Short mmCIF file of C-alpha atoms in Angstrom, two decimals:
data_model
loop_
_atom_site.label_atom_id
_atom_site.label_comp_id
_atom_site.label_asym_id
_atom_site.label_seq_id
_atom_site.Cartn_x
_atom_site.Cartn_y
_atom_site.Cartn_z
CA UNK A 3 6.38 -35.89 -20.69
CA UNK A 4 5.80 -39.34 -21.94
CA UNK A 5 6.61 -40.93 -18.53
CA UNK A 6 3.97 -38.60 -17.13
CA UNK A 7 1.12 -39.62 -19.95
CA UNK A 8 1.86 -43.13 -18.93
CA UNK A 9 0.69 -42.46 -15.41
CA UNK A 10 -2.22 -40.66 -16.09
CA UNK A 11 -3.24 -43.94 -18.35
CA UNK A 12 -2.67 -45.84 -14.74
CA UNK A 13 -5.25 -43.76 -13.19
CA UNK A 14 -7.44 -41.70 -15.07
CA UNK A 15 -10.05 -40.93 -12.98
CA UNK A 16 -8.06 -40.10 -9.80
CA UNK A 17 -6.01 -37.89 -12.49
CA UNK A 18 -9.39 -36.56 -14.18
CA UNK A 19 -10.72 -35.85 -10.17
CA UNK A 20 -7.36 -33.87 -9.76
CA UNK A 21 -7.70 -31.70 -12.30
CA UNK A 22 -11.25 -31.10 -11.33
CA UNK A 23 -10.36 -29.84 -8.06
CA UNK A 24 -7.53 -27.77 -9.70
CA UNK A 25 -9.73 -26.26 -12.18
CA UNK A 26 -12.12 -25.32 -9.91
CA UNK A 27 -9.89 -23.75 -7.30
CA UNK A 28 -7.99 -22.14 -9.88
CA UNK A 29 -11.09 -20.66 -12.05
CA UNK A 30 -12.61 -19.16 -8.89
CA UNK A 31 -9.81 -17.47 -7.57
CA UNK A 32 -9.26 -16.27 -11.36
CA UNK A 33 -12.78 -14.58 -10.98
CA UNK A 34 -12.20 -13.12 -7.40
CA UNK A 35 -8.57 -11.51 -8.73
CA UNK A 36 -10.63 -10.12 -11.45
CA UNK A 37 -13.55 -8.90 -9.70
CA UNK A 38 -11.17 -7.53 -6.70
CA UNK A 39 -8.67 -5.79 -9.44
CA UNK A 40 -12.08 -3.99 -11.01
CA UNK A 41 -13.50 -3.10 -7.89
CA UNK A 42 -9.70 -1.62 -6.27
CA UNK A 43 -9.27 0.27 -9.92
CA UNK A 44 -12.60 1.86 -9.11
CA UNK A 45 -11.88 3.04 -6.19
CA UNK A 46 -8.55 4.60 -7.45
CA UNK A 47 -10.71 6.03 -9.69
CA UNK A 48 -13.19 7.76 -7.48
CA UNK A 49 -10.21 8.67 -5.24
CA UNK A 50 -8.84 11.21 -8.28
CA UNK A 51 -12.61 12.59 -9.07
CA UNK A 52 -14.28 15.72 -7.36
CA UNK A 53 -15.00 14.42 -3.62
CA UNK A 54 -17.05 17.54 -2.94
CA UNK A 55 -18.26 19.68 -5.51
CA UNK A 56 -19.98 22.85 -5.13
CA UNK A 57 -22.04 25.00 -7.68
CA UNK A 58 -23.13 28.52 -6.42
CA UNK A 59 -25.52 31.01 -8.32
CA UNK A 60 -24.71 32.57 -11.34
CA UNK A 61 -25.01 35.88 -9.78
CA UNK A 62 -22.34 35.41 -6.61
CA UNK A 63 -19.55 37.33 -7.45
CA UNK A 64 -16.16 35.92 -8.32
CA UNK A 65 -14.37 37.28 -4.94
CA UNK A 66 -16.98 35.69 -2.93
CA UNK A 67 -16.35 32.31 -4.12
CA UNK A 68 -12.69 32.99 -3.92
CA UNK A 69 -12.82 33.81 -0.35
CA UNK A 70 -14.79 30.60 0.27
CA UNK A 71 -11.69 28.54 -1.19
CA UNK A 72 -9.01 30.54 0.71
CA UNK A 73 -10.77 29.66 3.78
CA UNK A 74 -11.06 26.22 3.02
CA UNK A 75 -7.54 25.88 2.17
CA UNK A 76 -6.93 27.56 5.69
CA UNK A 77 -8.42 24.40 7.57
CA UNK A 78 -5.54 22.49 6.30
CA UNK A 79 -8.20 19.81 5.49
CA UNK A 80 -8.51 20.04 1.49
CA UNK A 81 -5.69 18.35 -0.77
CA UNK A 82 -6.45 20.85 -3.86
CA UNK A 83 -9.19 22.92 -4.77
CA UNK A 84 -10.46 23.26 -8.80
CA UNK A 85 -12.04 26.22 -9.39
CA UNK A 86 -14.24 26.17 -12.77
CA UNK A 87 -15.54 29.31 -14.01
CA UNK A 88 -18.84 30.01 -15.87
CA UNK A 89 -17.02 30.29 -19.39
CA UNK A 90 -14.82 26.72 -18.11
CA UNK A 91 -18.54 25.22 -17.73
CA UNK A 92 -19.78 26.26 -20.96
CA UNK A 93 -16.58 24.40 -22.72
CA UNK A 94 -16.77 21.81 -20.60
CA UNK A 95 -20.87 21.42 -21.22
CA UNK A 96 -20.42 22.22 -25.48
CA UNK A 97 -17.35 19.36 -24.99
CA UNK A 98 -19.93 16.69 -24.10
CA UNK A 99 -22.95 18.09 -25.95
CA UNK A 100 -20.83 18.46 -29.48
CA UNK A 101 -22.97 16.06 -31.55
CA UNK A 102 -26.31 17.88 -30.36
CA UNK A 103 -26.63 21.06 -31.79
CA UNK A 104 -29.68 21.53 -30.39
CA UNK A 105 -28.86 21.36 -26.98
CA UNK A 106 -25.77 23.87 -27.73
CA UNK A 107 -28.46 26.75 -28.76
CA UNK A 108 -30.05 26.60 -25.71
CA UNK A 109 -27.61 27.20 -23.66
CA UNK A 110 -24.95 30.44 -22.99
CA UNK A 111 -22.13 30.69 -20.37
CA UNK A 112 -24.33 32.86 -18.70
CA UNK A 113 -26.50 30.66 -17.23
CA UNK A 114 -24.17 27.37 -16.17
CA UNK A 115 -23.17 28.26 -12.82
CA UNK A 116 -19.40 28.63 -11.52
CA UNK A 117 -18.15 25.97 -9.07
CA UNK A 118 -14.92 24.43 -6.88
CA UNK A 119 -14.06 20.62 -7.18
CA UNK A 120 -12.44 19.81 -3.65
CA UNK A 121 -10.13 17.01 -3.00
CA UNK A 122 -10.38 16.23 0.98
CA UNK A 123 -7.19 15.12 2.83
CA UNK A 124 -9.26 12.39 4.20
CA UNK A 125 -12.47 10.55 3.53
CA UNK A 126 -13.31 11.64 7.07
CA UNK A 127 -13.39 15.04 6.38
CA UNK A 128 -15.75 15.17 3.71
CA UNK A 129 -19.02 15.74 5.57
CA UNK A 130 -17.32 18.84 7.33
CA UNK A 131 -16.74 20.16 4.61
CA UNK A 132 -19.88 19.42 2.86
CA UNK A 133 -21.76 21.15 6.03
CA UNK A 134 -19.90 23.88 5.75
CA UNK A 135 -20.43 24.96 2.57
CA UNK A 136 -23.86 24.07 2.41
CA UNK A 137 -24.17 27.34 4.91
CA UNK A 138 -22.65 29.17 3.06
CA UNK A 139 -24.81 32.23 0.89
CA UNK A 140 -24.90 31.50 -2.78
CA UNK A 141 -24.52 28.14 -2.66
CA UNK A 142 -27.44 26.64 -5.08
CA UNK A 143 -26.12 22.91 -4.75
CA UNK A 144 -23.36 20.69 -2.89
CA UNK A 145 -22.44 17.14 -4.64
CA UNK A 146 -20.71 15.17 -2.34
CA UNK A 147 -19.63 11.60 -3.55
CA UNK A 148 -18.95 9.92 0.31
CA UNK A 149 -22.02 7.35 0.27
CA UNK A 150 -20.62 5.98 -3.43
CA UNK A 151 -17.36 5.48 -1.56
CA UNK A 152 -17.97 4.37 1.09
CA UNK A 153 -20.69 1.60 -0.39
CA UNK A 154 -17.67 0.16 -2.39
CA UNK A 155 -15.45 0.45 0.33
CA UNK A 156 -18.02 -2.06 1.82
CA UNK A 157 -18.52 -3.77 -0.78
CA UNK A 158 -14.88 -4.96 -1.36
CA UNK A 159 -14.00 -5.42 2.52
CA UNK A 160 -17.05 -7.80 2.13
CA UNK A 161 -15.66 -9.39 -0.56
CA UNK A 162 -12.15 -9.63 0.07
CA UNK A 163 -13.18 -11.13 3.48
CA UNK A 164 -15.23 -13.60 1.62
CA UNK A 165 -12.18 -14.72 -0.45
CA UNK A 166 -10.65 -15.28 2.14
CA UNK A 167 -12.83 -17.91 3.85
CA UNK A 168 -13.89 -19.53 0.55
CA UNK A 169 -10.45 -19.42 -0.98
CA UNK A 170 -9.33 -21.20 2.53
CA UNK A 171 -11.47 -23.73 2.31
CA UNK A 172 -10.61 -24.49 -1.36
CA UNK A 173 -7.03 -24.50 -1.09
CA UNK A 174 -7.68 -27.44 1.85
CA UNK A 175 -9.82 -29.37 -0.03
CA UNK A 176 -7.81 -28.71 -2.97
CA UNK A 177 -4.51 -30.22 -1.54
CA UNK A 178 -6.75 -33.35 0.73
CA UNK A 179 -7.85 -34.08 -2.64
CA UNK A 180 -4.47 -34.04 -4.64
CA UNK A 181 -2.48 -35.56 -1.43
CA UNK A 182 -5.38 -38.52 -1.51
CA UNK A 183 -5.31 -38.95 -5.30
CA UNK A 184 -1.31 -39.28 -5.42
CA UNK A 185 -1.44 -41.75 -2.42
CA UNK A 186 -3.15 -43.50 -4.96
CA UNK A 187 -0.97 -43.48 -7.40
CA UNK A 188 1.74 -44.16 -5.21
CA UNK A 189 0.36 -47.92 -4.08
CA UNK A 190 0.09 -48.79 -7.63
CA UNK A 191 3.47 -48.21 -7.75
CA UNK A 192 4.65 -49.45 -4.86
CA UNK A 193 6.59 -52.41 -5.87
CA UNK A 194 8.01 -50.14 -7.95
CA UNK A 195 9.26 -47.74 -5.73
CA UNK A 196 10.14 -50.41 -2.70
CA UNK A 197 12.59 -51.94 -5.92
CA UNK A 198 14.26 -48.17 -6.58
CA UNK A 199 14.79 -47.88 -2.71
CA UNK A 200 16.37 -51.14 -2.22
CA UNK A 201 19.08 -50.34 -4.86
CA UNK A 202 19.75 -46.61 -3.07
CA UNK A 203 17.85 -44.46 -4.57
CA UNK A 204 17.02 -40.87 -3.36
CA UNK A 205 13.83 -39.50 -1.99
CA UNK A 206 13.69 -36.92 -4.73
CA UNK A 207 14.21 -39.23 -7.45
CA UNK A 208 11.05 -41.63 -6.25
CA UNK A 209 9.04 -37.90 -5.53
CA UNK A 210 10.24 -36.53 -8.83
CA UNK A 211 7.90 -38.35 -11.46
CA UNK A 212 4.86 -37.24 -9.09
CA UNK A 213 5.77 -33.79 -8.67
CA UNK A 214 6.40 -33.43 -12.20
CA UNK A 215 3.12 -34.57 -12.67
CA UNK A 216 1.28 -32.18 -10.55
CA UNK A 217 3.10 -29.82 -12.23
CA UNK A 218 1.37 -30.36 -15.34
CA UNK A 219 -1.68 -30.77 -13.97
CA UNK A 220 -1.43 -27.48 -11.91
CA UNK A 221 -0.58 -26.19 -15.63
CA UNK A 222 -3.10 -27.35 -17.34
CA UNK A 223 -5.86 -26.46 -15.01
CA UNK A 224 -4.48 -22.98 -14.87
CA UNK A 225 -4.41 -22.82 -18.79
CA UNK A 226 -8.27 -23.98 -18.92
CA UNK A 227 -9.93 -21.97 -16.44
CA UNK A 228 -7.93 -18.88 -17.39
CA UNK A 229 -9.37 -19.25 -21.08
CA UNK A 230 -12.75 -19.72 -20.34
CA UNK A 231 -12.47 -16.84 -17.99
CA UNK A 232 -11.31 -14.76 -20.69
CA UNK A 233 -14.07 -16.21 -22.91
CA UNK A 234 -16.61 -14.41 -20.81
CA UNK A 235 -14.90 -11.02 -20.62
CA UNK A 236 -14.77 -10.96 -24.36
CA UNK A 237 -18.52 -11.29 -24.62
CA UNK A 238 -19.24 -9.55 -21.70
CA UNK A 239 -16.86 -6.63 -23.03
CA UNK A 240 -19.54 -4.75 -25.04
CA UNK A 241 -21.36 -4.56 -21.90
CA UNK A 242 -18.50 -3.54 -19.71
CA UNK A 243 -17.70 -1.04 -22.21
CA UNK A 244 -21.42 0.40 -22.40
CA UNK A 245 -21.20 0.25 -18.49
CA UNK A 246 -17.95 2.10 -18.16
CA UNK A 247 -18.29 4.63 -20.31
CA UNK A 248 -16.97 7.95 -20.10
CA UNK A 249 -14.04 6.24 -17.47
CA UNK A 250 -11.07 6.40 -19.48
CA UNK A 251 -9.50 4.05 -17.70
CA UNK A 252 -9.19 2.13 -14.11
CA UNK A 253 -5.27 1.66 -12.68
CA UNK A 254 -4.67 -0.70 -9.49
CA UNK A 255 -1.81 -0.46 -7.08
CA UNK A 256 -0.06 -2.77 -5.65
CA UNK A 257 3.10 -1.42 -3.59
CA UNK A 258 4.86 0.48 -6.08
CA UNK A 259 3.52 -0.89 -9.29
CA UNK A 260 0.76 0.25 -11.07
CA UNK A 261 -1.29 -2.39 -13.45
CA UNK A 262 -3.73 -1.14 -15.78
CA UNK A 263 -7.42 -2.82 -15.08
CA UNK A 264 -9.47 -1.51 -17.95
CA UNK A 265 -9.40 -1.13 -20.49
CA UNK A 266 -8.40 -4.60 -20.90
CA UNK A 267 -4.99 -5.06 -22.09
CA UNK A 268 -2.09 -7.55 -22.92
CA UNK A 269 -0.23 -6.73 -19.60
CA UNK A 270 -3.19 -7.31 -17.08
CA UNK A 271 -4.11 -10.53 -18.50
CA UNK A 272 -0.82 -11.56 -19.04
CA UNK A 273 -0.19 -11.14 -15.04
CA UNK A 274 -3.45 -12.67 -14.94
CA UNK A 275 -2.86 -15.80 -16.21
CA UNK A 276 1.13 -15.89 -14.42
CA UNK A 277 -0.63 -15.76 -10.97
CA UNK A 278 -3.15 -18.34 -11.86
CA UNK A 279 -0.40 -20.60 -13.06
CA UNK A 280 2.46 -20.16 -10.03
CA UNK A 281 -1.24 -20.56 -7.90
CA UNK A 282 -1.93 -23.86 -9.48
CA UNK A 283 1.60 -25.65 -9.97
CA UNK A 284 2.02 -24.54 -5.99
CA UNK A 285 -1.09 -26.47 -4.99
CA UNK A 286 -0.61 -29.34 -6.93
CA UNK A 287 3.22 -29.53 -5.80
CA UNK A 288 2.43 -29.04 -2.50
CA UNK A 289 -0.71 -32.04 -2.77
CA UNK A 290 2.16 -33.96 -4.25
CA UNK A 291 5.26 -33.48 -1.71
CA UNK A 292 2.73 -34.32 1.05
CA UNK A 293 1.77 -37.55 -0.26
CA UNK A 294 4.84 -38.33 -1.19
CA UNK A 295 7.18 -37.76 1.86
CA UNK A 296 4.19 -39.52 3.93
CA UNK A 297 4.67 -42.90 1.88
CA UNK A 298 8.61 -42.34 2.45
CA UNK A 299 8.62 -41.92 6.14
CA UNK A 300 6.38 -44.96 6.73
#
C-alpha cells in the first residue's frame, strides 16, 4: 500500500485522469445494470399478471362463461385460466376500498361483474384470443395488456442495444486511457526498471507494482461511483415507492438464480456493488498488463 501511495505522489494527475476515466466508466455502467435490472423485473412482473382479462355482464349465466373457458383451454393456447366470480369481485373490490366506507355502501356483489384472467402460452397469441372473445355474447369489456408489453419489450431491446455501443466505446477509451497513463509512469521509472532487469528480475515482478496499482484504482473508482449511485436511489426512493405502488415486488432472472430488484434490499446492492468492482479492477488490470508487457517487449 505504501509503495503504491508513493507512485501516485510521482504522478498525480495521470493517476487523478485514471481514476476519472474509471469512475466514469464504472458509474455509468452502474446506472445501466440498474436501470436494465428494473426494467427486466418489470417485465417478470407483467409476465405473472392477467394478459387478457375479460369481464362479461352481470346477467350471463355462470355455465355460459364456463363454456367460454373450456373452449379456450381446448385451443391449447392458454397457460391457466382464473375465473373470479361476482362475490370474488366484491372481496377483492371491499379489499382495496377498506379505508373508504363510503365507497363500500355503494356498492353490492350484485353489480361487479364476473370475469376470467387468462395467461397466454405466448405473447403471440394474445390478440387471438382477445378477438375471440370480444365476439363472444355477454362480453361487456376485454383488457388486454399486449401494447404495455410489448412497449417495454422495446424499450429495453433499445436500451440494452444502446449499452452495448456506449459501454464499447467506454471500455476502449477506458483502457487507451489507463494503458497511456501507465506508459507514463513506466518512463519515470525506467532507470529503475532497466536496473531490476539487469540483475534478473522477472517480468511479473517489474508489472507487479503497476498492476497492484490499478487494482486500487479500479477499487476505488468502483467504491465512489457505487455510493453516489446509491445516494440517488435513497432520495429518489420515496418516489420509486409512490411510483410502484401496489407491486409488491419485482424479481430478475438470470439462468437459474433469481435476485430480488425492488424492493431494494441488502442482496441486490450487495451484487451490485461486486459487479461494479470485478468490472473496474478488470479494466484497470487489463490498461495495466498492456502497458506493461509493451515496455517489456521493446
Amino acid at each position: 500500500m505504501k509503495e503504491i501511495l508513493i507512485s501516485i505522489r510521482r504522478a498525480p494527475y495521470q493517476t487523478f485522469a485514471a481514476f476519472l476515466v474509471l469512475f466514469f466508466t464504472l458509474f455509468l455502467s452502474v446506472v445501466f445494470f440498474v436501470s436494465l435490472s428494473f426494467l427486466y423485473g418489470t417485465l417478470g412482473y407483467l409476465e405473472t399478471r392477467p394478459q387478457v382479462t375479460v369481464y362479461f355482464q352481470t346477467k350471463i349465466p355462470e355455465k355460459d362463461i364456463f363454456q367460454i373457458r373450456n373452449e379456450l383451454i381446448s385451443s391449447d393456447k392458454v397457460l391457466s385460466i382464473k375465473y373470479v366470480s361476482k362475490n370474488e369481485a366484491y372481496t377483492i373490490y371491499k379489499n382495496l376500498n377498506k379505508d373508504n366506507p363510503l365507497l363500500l355502501e355503494m356498492v353490492s356483489a350484485d353489480i361487479l361483474p364476473p370475469s376470467l384472467e387468462i395467461y397466454a402460452k405466448k405473447p403471440l397469441f394474445l390478440p387471438e384470443i382477445a378477438e375471440y372473445l370480444k365476439k363472444q355474447s355477454n362480453v361487456d369489456e376485454v383488457q388486454f395488456q399486449k401494447d404495455i408489453v410489448d412497449q417495454l419489450l422495446t424499450l429495453t431491446g433499445i436500451l440494452r442495444k444502446t449499452t452495448i455501443v456506449f459501454f464499447g466505446f467506454l471500455l476502449l477509451m477506458s483502457i487507451v486511457v489507463l494503458t497511456t497513463t501507465t506508459l507514463f509512469k513506466i518512463a519515470l521509472k525506467k532507470d529503475e526498471i532497466e536496473l531490476l532487469q539487469l540483475i534478473g528480475a522477472s517480468g511479473w515482478y517489474i508489472k507487479k507494482p503497476f498492476i497492484m496499482e490499478s487494482i486500487f484504482l479500479g477499487f476505488l473508482a468502483s467504491t465512489t461511483s457505487f455510493f453516489i449511485i446509491m445516494l440517488v436511489i435513497l432520495y429518489l426512493n420515496p418516489f420509486l415507492t409512490s411510483y410502484l405502488k401496489g407491486i409488491q415486488s419485482l424479481t430478475l432472472n438470470i439462468m437459474s438464480f433469481q435476485i430480488s430488484v425492488w424492493p431494494l434490499n441488502i442482496k441486490f446492492l450487495a451484487i451490485t456493488y461486486a459487479v461494479s468492482s470485478i468490472f473496474g479492477i478488470i479494466i484497470a488490470m487489463a490498461g495495466s498488463f498492456l502497458a506493461t508487457q509493451k515496455y517489456l517487449k521493446h
